Amino acid sequence: MIQMHNTSRGIRKRQPPHVRRPELAPIEWLESRTLLSNTWYVATTGSNSNPGTVGAPFKTIQFAADQAKAGDSVDVFGGVYHETVTLHNSGTASAPIIFQPYENQNVTIDGADPITGWTASGASTYTAAMPENLGAGNNQIFVDNQMMTEARWPNVPLGVSDVTNANSTALVTRVVDKTNSATIYNPSLQQANGFWVGGSIDIGPGQDWVKQTGVITASGAGWVTFTYDELNTTYEQPRVGNNFYLFGVPGALDSAGEWFRALNGTLSLRTPADDSPTKHLVEAKARLYGFDVSQASHIQINGFNLFACAINTSAKSTDVVINHITDQYLSNFSVATNGWHPPTSGGIVLAGLNDVLENSTLAYSAGDGVDVTGKGDSVINNVIHDTDYSGFDCAPVQLAGMNDVVSSNTIYNAGRDGIFQSHGGGDTITHNLVHDYALLDTDTGGFYCFGLDGQGTVIADNEFYNGIAGGYGAAGIMFDNNSENFVVNHNITYNDNIALRINGTAFNLLIYNNTFDATEYTIATAVYTTPVGAPAGAPRQIDDWTGTRIIDNISIMPSERLGLNTVSSHNMSNNGKFVDAAARNYNLLPGAPAIGSGMALPPYTNGYSGKGPDVGALPYGVADFSFGASSSIVATPPPPPVLTPPVVMPPVVTPPVVTPPVVTPPKTTPPHSAKAAISGMNFNAKHGNETESLGGLGYNFAGNWVEYTNIDFGTGISKVTFEFAVANAWAGQQVILRLDSPTGTKIGTLTATGTGGWGIYAAETAAVKGATGVHNLYLCMGGKGPTGNIKSFVFA
């Protein structure tokens, strides 16, 4: 039996249950029971007419919660409870109300309800009435506790709630864009004219910073036209290479594991085995919360499983402690016209004063894992994974309060950011292991904030790794668009595009004693900005980083540039003096130049014994700092599914689908002469590249390619001249020219020479041969890093 709970406010021992006196008259039981005992019992076999004793428990947790007062506990026998427990009564600081399983039994609060009454309605498809309706994009279906996929194209493997599968999407191969409307093309779309009209598209437009949902207004074989939210005319318009998928029409139900709910409430389902749903537990999400603590304080929730629901608090919820829970499928939504503003944050909400989430496992959420909006709240020693599978602006941990603590958590598989500080400040973010983020979006970070005054937020002793994305890439730590007043010390990053990205002005960032490894740059920044009020065409300038100090760091890759007025001192490169950098062991070898070479930066370097502090995150001879959740956190799986006897329901007639008018797509463009200049940005398809960087096709990293269709080489050509720009430090990278595929016939190779900068364009020429007639041309990027920016090219 759980009898002790250890929090930052001390250890409280739960009092033993009192025994109800048998001589009490039945009419007196509730009043007498309240006076005599501080433990209420609940069981699925109980009754709310019972006195709530261990031998005669209540049936619902809600009924017990309504009886519990300060100092009481509610002990719940094992089983599945389909309810939202809304708390109206509060405990006190010395006598909280405790909710816990009885003697550590397996208790699940289930936010979904069974669907029964199935009727066969076609090959492998079954229908049933589904009274639950959380709204378009919010409904969720489970078969034997596994989330099914809302019918869509292209089909995806089951487990779409796992972010590693959620990016199984198609690619835009051509786009015709109008204001707030676009027509995109993919030859694999073979449905009839009008098939997708009225449905929805999920797309990461432009640089794919965040997903959004559009309404499809016309469609045909190979194309769809849809509306979208034109968030930024340059960077967030649909373009070639964007990921997308389509959903929201009944005809999309064509694969095992898919479902569709019609407007009349009829659910159509194909089980994963394409067998009868009567052989399985089929459930539909019906409730958002397992516990709603928004009107109560001094509550402890210990040891429960939650399924298809989360826990809610509010600013009134002081000293709520959530301990040793497992929560799967915390939130679900798939529709957001503006992906920067999802329909809800989702996840567990800590909104009060001194609320705590600890020692718990959270998995699978379209939104946040935990949303912290209160003051002095703590998220400590948790495992949080596979969140933000929507690709909207959410994260495993989102911080929007003041003076909150995020410490010793293991966080992985995130659609966008790992830890997202959206508002507030004064936070402490320490000893976290954060990895595999930016799985659905770009321009993101293991830690990310945007235009935020951190008010002294400390980011220390963390490890951030595996953030690789297109566009501007992903960073281990990212301060976007004029963020300031942060302390970043003793962190390790690796296998990110960029270790530390700082965009815009950046006042008072203290970057001390970190070990920064990355695939491209240690420090990168949005290049320049035009001064406020400057006339059109005025030269751009480097941003001001007054007060920013970058000291005592080890950098594996070069930095792109630093802002004006930055103090940079006592930093050094690896020099091969790590124990094993390839295995990510960044401890210093004996005699490493970093030993004793740092600047004293109290209190961050206190305790050194040599001539000076060591450079980097791991001082020589000192035990590594710990990060991540303890290995003692073991997720308790939900109980086995319970089969419900089938109930025969009359067949439901599906209304006819109205076919909209046919829209004819534009004709294919004619061949383009290879001897006429071709703009770098007029490509037809891409893999990994983005379009704009200082006036040309940019972000051309090794392994990426772009395609230009219908290029007419005539009777032959002998050379190609690129209008090319590349920083001198990255000279020697290659552009390999191939015909008809990324692995097709090679006709030449341009080896780039330095032009003096990424925005300084010069003519670079290479010999070519073997191309005649009309072909699709592929520019394939070779080498080990960024190749350069391409404004145009022409053959002769």
Short mmCIF file of C-alpha atoms in Angstrom, two decimals, residues 261-598:
data_model
loop_
_atom_site.label_atom_id
_atom_site.label_comp_id
_atom_site.label_asym_id
_atom_site.label_seq_id
_atom_site.Cartn_x
_atom_site.Cartn_y
_atom_site.Cartn_z
CA ARG A 261 -17.16 9.40 -38.67
CA ALA A 262 -20.01 10.79 -40.79
CA LEU A 263 -21.95 13.89 -39.83
CA ASN A 264 -24.94 11.72 -38.89
CA GLY A 265 -22.87 10.03 -36.16
CA THR A 266 -22.11 6.80 -38.03
CA LEU A 267 -18.64 5.41 -37.39
CA SER A 268 -17.07 3.30 -40.17
CA LEU A 269 -14.06 1.20 -39.16
CA ARG A 270 -11.58 -1.29 -40.53
CA THR A 271 -9.74 -3.06 -37.72
CA PRO A 272 -5.99 -3.68 -38.00
CA ALA A 273 -6.73 -7.34 -38.80
CA ASP A 274 -9.64 -6.47 -41.13
CA ASP A 275 -11.87 -8.63 -38.95
CA SER A 276 -15.07 -7.97 -37.00
CA PRO A 277 -14.85 -5.24 -34.31
CA THR A 278 -16.90 -7.56 -32.06
CA LYS A 279 -13.67 -9.47 -31.49
CA HIS A 280 -11.99 -6.41 -30.04
CA LEU A 281 -12.41 -3.59 -27.55
CA VAL A 282 -13.31 -0.55 -29.69
CA GLU A 283 -13.47 2.81 -27.93
CA ALA A 284 -14.04 6.45 -28.89
CA LYS A 285 -12.52 9.33 -26.94
CA ALA A 286 -15.29 10.96 -24.90
CA ARG A 287 -13.59 13.10 -22.23
CA LEU A 288 -10.63 15.47 -22.10
CA TYR A 289 -9.65 14.94 -18.47
CA GLY A 290 -9.30 12.07 -16.04
CA PHE A 291 -8.95 14.52 -13.15
CA ASP A 292 -10.13 18.13 -13.25
CA VAL A 293 -8.51 19.91 -10.29
CA SER A 294 -9.22 23.43 -11.56
CA GLN A 295 -11.40 24.27 -8.52
CA ALA A 296 -9.34 22.60 -5.77
CA SER A 297 -5.98 22.90 -3.99
CA HIS A 298 -3.69 20.73 -1.87
CA ILE A 299 -4.45 17.55 -3.82
CA GLN A 300 -2.18 14.54 -4.38
CA ILE A 301 -2.79 12.14 -7.30
CA ASN A 302 -0.55 9.10 -7.04
CA GLY A 303 -0.01 5.92 -9.01
CA PHE A 304 -2.84 5.95 -11.59
CA ASN A 305 -2.83 5.01 -15.26
CA LEU A 306 -4.65 7.51 -17.46
CA PHE A 307 -5.73 6.62 -20.98
CA ALA A 308 -7.09 9.04 -23.65
CA CYS A 309 -7.30 11.88 -21.14
CA ALA A 310 -5.12 14.24 -19.10
CA ILE A 311 -5.18 16.25 -15.85
CA ASN A 312 -6.34 19.86 -15.65
CA THR A 313 -5.57 22.56 -13.09
CA SER A 314 -6.08 26.33 -12.97
CA ALA A 315 -4.65 29.39 -11.24
CA LYS A 316 -6.71 28.34 -8.20
CA SER A 317 -4.93 24.97 -7.96
CA THR A 318 -2.27 25.51 -5.30
CA ASP A 319 0.05 22.66 -4.24
CA VAL A 320 -1.29 19.95 -6.54
CA VAL A 321 1.12 17.00 -6.67
CA ILE A 322 0.90 14.42 -9.49
CA ASN A 323 3.23 11.52 -8.77
CA HIS A 324 4.06 8.16 -10.35
CA ILE A 325 1.33 8.21 -13.01
CA THR A 326 1.40 6.90 -16.55
CA ASP A 327 -0.62 8.81 -19.13
CA GLN A 328 -1.06 7.64 -22.73
CA TYR A 329 -2.85 9.60 -25.48
CA LEU A 330 -3.15 12.80 -23.48
CA SER A 331 -4.66 14.91 -26.25
CA ASN A 332 -5.73 14.59 -29.86
CA PHE A 333 -6.45 17.13 -32.60
CA SER A 334 -5.60 17.42 -36.28
CA VAL A 335 -7.17 20.72 -37.40
CA ALA A 336 -5.61 24.16 -36.92
CA THR A 337 -6.04 26.82 -39.60
CA ASN A 338 -3.05 28.57 -38.06
CA GLY A 339 -0.62 25.99 -36.71
CA TRP A 340 1.00 28.60 -34.46
CA HIS A 341 -2.25 28.59 -32.49
CA PRO A 342 -3.39 24.97 -31.93
CA PRO A 343 -6.97 24.43 -30.69
CA THR A 344 -5.68 23.59 -27.20
CA SER A 345 -2.34 23.07 -25.55
CA GLY A 346 -3.37 19.55 -24.59
CA GLY A 347 -1.48 17.46 -22.09
CA ILE A 348 -1.25 17.83 -18.33
CA VAL A 349 -1.79 21.42 -17.22
CA LEU A 350 0.11 22.86 -14.25
CA ALA A 351 -1.43 26.31 -13.81
CA GLY A 352 -1.43 26.96 -10.08
CA LEU A 353 1.15 27.88 -7.45
CA ASN A 354 3.75 25.23 -6.53
CA ASP A 355 2.15 22.43 -8.55
CA VAL A 356 4.31 19.35 -9.21
CA LEU A 357 4.50 16.60 -11.85
CA GLU A 358 7.10 13.99 -10.89
CA ASN A 359 8.24 10.41 -11.42
CA SER A 360 5.76 9.86 -14.25
CA THR A 361 5.62 8.68 -17.87
CA LEU A 362 3.67 10.64 -20.51
CA ALA A 363 3.32 9.33 -24.07
CA TYR A 364 1.40 10.24 -27.25
CA SER A 365 -0.12 13.68 -27.45
CA ALA A 366 -1.07 15.81 -30.44
CA GLY A 367 -0.31 18.80 -28.22
CA ASP A 368 1.97 19.30 -25.24
CA GLY A 369 3.05 16.62 -22.84
CA VAL A 370 2.83 19.08 -19.95
CA ASP A 371 1.81 22.75 -20.18
CA VAL A 372 3.23 24.82 -17.29
CA THR A 373 1.52 28.20 -16.86
CA GLY A 374 1.66 28.68 -13.09
CA LYS A 375 4.27 30.07 -10.70
CA GLY A 376 6.84 27.98 -8.88
CA ASP A 377 5.68 24.76 -10.57
CA SER A 378 7.99 21.76 -11.03
CA VAL A 379 8.38 19.04 -13.69
CA ILE A 380 10.90 16.60 -12.21
CA ASN A 381 12.12 13.10 -13.09
CA ASN A 382 9.62 12.22 -15.83
CA VAL A 383 9.83 10.42 -19.16
CA ILE A 384 7.90 12.36 -21.83
CA HIS A 385 7.86 11.09 -25.40
CA ASP A 386 6.01 11.11 -28.73
CA THR A 387 4.26 14.43 -28.27
CA ASP A 388 3.25 17.14 -30.75
CA TYR A 389 2.43 14.49 -33.35
CA SER A 390 0.26 17.21 -34.93
CA GLY A 391 3.33 19.25 -35.90
CA PHE A 392 1.62 22.37 -34.53
CA ASP A 393 3.33 24.80 -32.13
CA CYS A 394 3.49 22.42 -29.14
CA ALA A 395 6.17 20.54 -27.20
CA PRO A 396 6.78 17.79 -24.65
CA VAL A 397 7.25 20.57 -22.09
CA GLN A 398 5.87 24.06 -22.68
CA LEU A 399 6.73 26.79 -20.17
CA ALA A 400 4.56 29.88 -19.91
CA GLY A 401 4.69 30.69 -16.18
CA MET A 402 7.20 32.23 -13.78
CA ASN A 403 10.01 30.72 -11.70
CA ASP A 404 9.23 27.16 -12.77
CA VAL A 405 11.61 24.19 -12.62
CA VAL A 406 12.16 21.54 -15.31
CA SER A 407 14.76 19.09 -14.08
CA SER A 408 15.99 15.52 -14.61
CA ASN A 409 13.51 14.58 -17.34
CA THR A 410 14.04 12.35 -20.37
CA ILE A 411 12.30 13.93 -23.37
CA TYR A 412 12.29 12.49 -26.88
CA ASN A 413 10.36 12.16 -30.15
CA ALA A 414 8.89 15.63 -30.57
CA GLY A 415 7.27 17.05 -33.70
CA ARG A 416 8.78 20.48 -33.17
CA ASP A 417 10.67 21.59 -30.03
CA GLY A 418 11.90 19.61 -27.04
CA ILE A 419 11.38 22.26 -24.35
CA PHE A 420 9.47 25.36 -25.51
CA GLN A 421 9.53 28.48 -23.32
CA SER A 422 6.72 30.50 -24.84
CA HIS A 423 6.10 33.09 -22.10
CA GLY A 424 7.19 34.01 -18.59
CA GLY A 425 10.71 33.75 -17.23
CA GLY A 426 12.95 33.17 -14.27
CA ASP A 427 12.84 29.42 -14.92
CA THR A 428 15.41 26.73 -14.10
CA ILE A 429 15.99 24.07 -16.79
CA THR A 430 18.62 21.59 -15.61
CA HIS A 431 19.81 17.98 -15.94
CA ASN A 432 17.42 17.07 -18.76
CA LEU A 433 18.14 14.60 -21.57
CA VAL A 434 16.40 15.93 -24.71
CA HIS A 435 16.73 14.20 -28.05
CA ASP A 436 15.03 13.48 -31.40
CA TYR A 437 13.11 16.69 -31.91
CA ALA A 438 12.23 18.54 -35.15
CA LEU A 439 10.75 15.30 -36.49
CA LEU A 440 7.92 17.12 -38.30
CA ASP A 441 8.94 20.81 -38.48
CA THR A 442 12.03 22.93 -39.19
CA ASP A 443 13.64 25.99 -37.59
CA THR A 444 13.31 24.57 -34.11
CA GLY A 445 15.36 23.48 -31.11
CA GLY A 446 15.89 21.09 -28.23
CA PHE A 447 15.27 24.25 -26.25
CA TYR A 448 13.38 27.00 -28.11
CA CYS A 449 12.01 30.46 -27.38
CA PHE A 450 10.83 33.33 -29.58
CA GLY A 451 11.18 37.04 -28.79
CA LEU A 452 11.32 36.30 -25.06
CA ASP A 453 12.85 38.08 -22.11
CA GLY A 454 14.04 35.07 -20.12
CA GLN A 455 14.40 37.18 -16.96
CA GLY A 456 17.41 35.18 -15.88
CA THR A 457 16.19 31.73 -16.98
CA VAL A 458 19.01 29.21 -16.43
CA ILE A 459 19.63 26.38 -18.93
CA ALA A 460 22.35 24.23 -17.40
CA ASP A 461 23.73 20.68 -17.28
CA ASN A 462 21.47 19.39 -20.08
CA GLU A 463 22.21 17.22 -23.10
CA PHE A 464 20.50 18.05 -26.41
CA TYR A 465 20.99 15.87 -29.47
CA ASN A 466 19.48 14.51 -32.71
CA GLY A 467 17.86 17.62 -34.11
CA ILE A 468 18.23 17.49 -37.91
CA ALA A 469 15.82 19.35 -40.22
CA GLY A 470 15.64 21.15 -43.56
CA GLY A 471 15.34 24.90 -44.07
CA TYR A 472 17.15 26.77 -41.32
CA GLY A 473 17.67 23.41 -39.65
CA ALA A 474 17.31 22.52 -35.99
CA ALA A 475 19.46 23.69 -33.10
CA GLY A 476 20.33 22.16 -29.78
CA ILE A 477 19.46 25.53 -28.19
CA MET A 478 17.65 28.26 -30.12
CA PHE A 479 16.96 31.89 -29.18
CA ASP A 480 14.70 33.13 -31.96
CA ASN A 481 13.89 36.73 -32.94
CA ASN A 482 15.22 39.04 -30.26
CA SER A 483 15.38 36.91 -27.12
CA GLU A 484 17.42 38.10 -24.15
CA ASN A 485 18.47 37.56 -20.52
CA PHE A 486 19.30 33.85 -20.37
CA VAL A 487 22.16 31.93 -18.75
CA VAL A 488 23.37 28.88 -20.72
CA ASN A 489 26.10 26.90 -18.98
CA HIS A 490 27.57 23.38 -18.94
CA ASN A 491 25.32 21.92 -21.66
CA ILE A 492 26.30 19.36 -24.31
CA THR A 493 24.87 19.31 -27.84
CA TYR A 494 25.57 16.98 -30.75
CA ASN A 495 24.09 15.75 -34.04
CA ASP A 496 22.08 18.95 -34.45
CA ASN A 497 22.33 21.08 -37.58
CA ILE A 498 23.45 23.91 -35.30
CA ALA A 499 24.51 23.77 -31.67
CA LEU A 500 23.31 27.29 -30.76
CA ARG A 501 21.19 29.53 -32.98
CA ILE A 502 20.67 33.18 -32.04
CA ASN A 503 18.45 35.27 -34.33
CA GLY A 504 17.96 39.02 -34.18
CA THR A 505 19.09 41.22 -31.32
CA ALA A 506 20.32 39.24 -28.34
CA PHE A 507 21.01 41.20 -25.18
CA ASN A 508 22.59 39.64 -22.10
CA LEU A 509 22.90 36.01 -23.14
CA LEU A 510 25.57 34.42 -20.94
CA ILE A 511 26.98 31.39 -22.81
CA TYR A 512 29.50 29.75 -20.46
CA ASN A 513 31.32 26.41 -20.37
CA ASN A 514 29.35 24.42 -22.93
CA THR A 515 30.56 21.68 -25.26
CA PHE A 516 28.97 22.37 -28.63
CA ASP A 517 29.07 19.69 -31.33
CA ALA A 518 26.94 19.95 -34.49
CA THR A 519 26.83 18.91 -38.13
CA GLU A 520 27.07 22.43 -39.64
CA TYR A 521 27.76 25.31 -37.27
CA THR A 522 28.44 25.88 -33.60
CA ILE A 523 26.73 29.28 -33.60
CA ALA A 524 24.53 30.51 -36.43
CA THR A 525 22.24 33.49 -36.81
CA ALA A 526 19.73 34.99 -39.21
CA VAL A 527 22.21 36.89 -41.30
CA TYR A 528 21.30 40.56 -41.23
CA THR A 529 18.29 42.80 -40.67
CA THR A 530 17.30 46.13 -42.17
CA PRO A 531 17.29 48.89 -39.52
CA VAL A 532 13.84 50.00 -38.39
CA GLY A 533 12.67 53.00 -40.41
CA ALA A 534 15.33 52.57 -43.07
CA PRO A 535 14.26 53.32 -46.67
CA ALA A 536 13.66 50.52 -49.15
CA GLY A 537 16.90 49.11 -50.47
CA ALA A 538 18.94 50.33 -47.49
CA PRO A 539 21.86 48.05 -46.59
CA ARG A 540 21.25 45.45 -43.92
CA GLN A 541 23.33 45.33 -40.75
CA ILE A 542 24.47 42.73 -38.25
CA ASP A 543 22.24 42.59 -35.16
CA ASP A 544 23.25 44.00 -31.80
CA TRP A 545 24.23 41.47 -29.10
CA THR A 546 25.25 43.94 -26.42
CA GLY A 547 25.75 42.21 -23.07
CA THR A 548 26.09 38.78 -24.63
CA ARG A 549 29.20 36.92 -23.40
CA ILE A 550 30.44 33.71 -25.04
CA ILE A 551 33.23 32.37 -22.84
CA ASP A 552 34.91 29.04 -21.95
CA ASN A 553 33.10 26.95 -24.59
CA ILE A 554 34.44 24.10 -26.71
CA SER A 555 33.23 24.18 -30.32
CA ILE A 556 33.58 21.27 -32.76
CA MET A 557 32.34 23.14 -35.86
CA PRO A 558 33.01 26.74 -36.94
CA SER A 559 30.58 29.53 -36.10
CA GLU A 560 28.77 31.42 -38.85
CA ARG A 561 29.06 34.88 -37.26
CA LEU A 562 28.41 36.77 -34.03
CA GLY A 563 26.36 39.90 -33.46
CA LEU A 564 27.75 43.34 -32.76
CA ASN A 565 29.26 44.06 -29.33
CA THR A 566 29.58 40.38 -28.37
CA VAL A 567 32.29 39.49 -25.85
CA SER A 568 33.90 36.20 -26.96
CA SER A 569 36.85 34.86 -24.99
CA HIS A 570 38.66 31.70 -23.90
CA ASN A 571 36.77 29.50 -26.35
CA MET A 572 38.55 26.74 -28.23
CA SER A 573 38.07 23.93 -30.70
CA ASN A 574 38.27 20.26 -29.84
CA ASN A 575 41.88 19.72 -30.91
CA GLY A 576 41.25 15.97 -30.72
CA LYS A 577 41.50 15.90 -26.94
CA PHE A 578 38.21 14.20 -26.02
CA VAL A 579 38.12 10.65 -24.68
CA ASP A 580 35.94 9.54 -27.62
CA ALA A 581 34.00 12.25 -29.46
CA ALA A 582 32.71 9.73 -32.01
CA ALA A 583 30.98 7.87 -29.17
CA ARG A 584 29.84 11.19 -27.67
CA ASN A 585 32.19 10.94 -24.71
CA TYR A 586 33.28 14.56 -24.34
CA ASN A 587 35.39 14.09 -21.21
CA LEU A 588 38.82 15.67 -21.55
CA LEU A 589 41.93 13.55 -22.01
CA PRO A 590 44.94 14.16 -19.77
CA GLY A 591 46.92 17.10 -21.11
CA ALA A 592 44.04 18.50 -23.17
CA PRO A 593 44.53 22.20 -23.96
CA ALA A 594 41.12 22.93 -22.40
CA ILE A 595 42.36 21.96 -18.93
CA GLY A 596 43.03 25.07 -16.85
CA SER A 597 42.62 27.40 -19.85
CA GLY A 598 39.27 28.95 -18.96
#
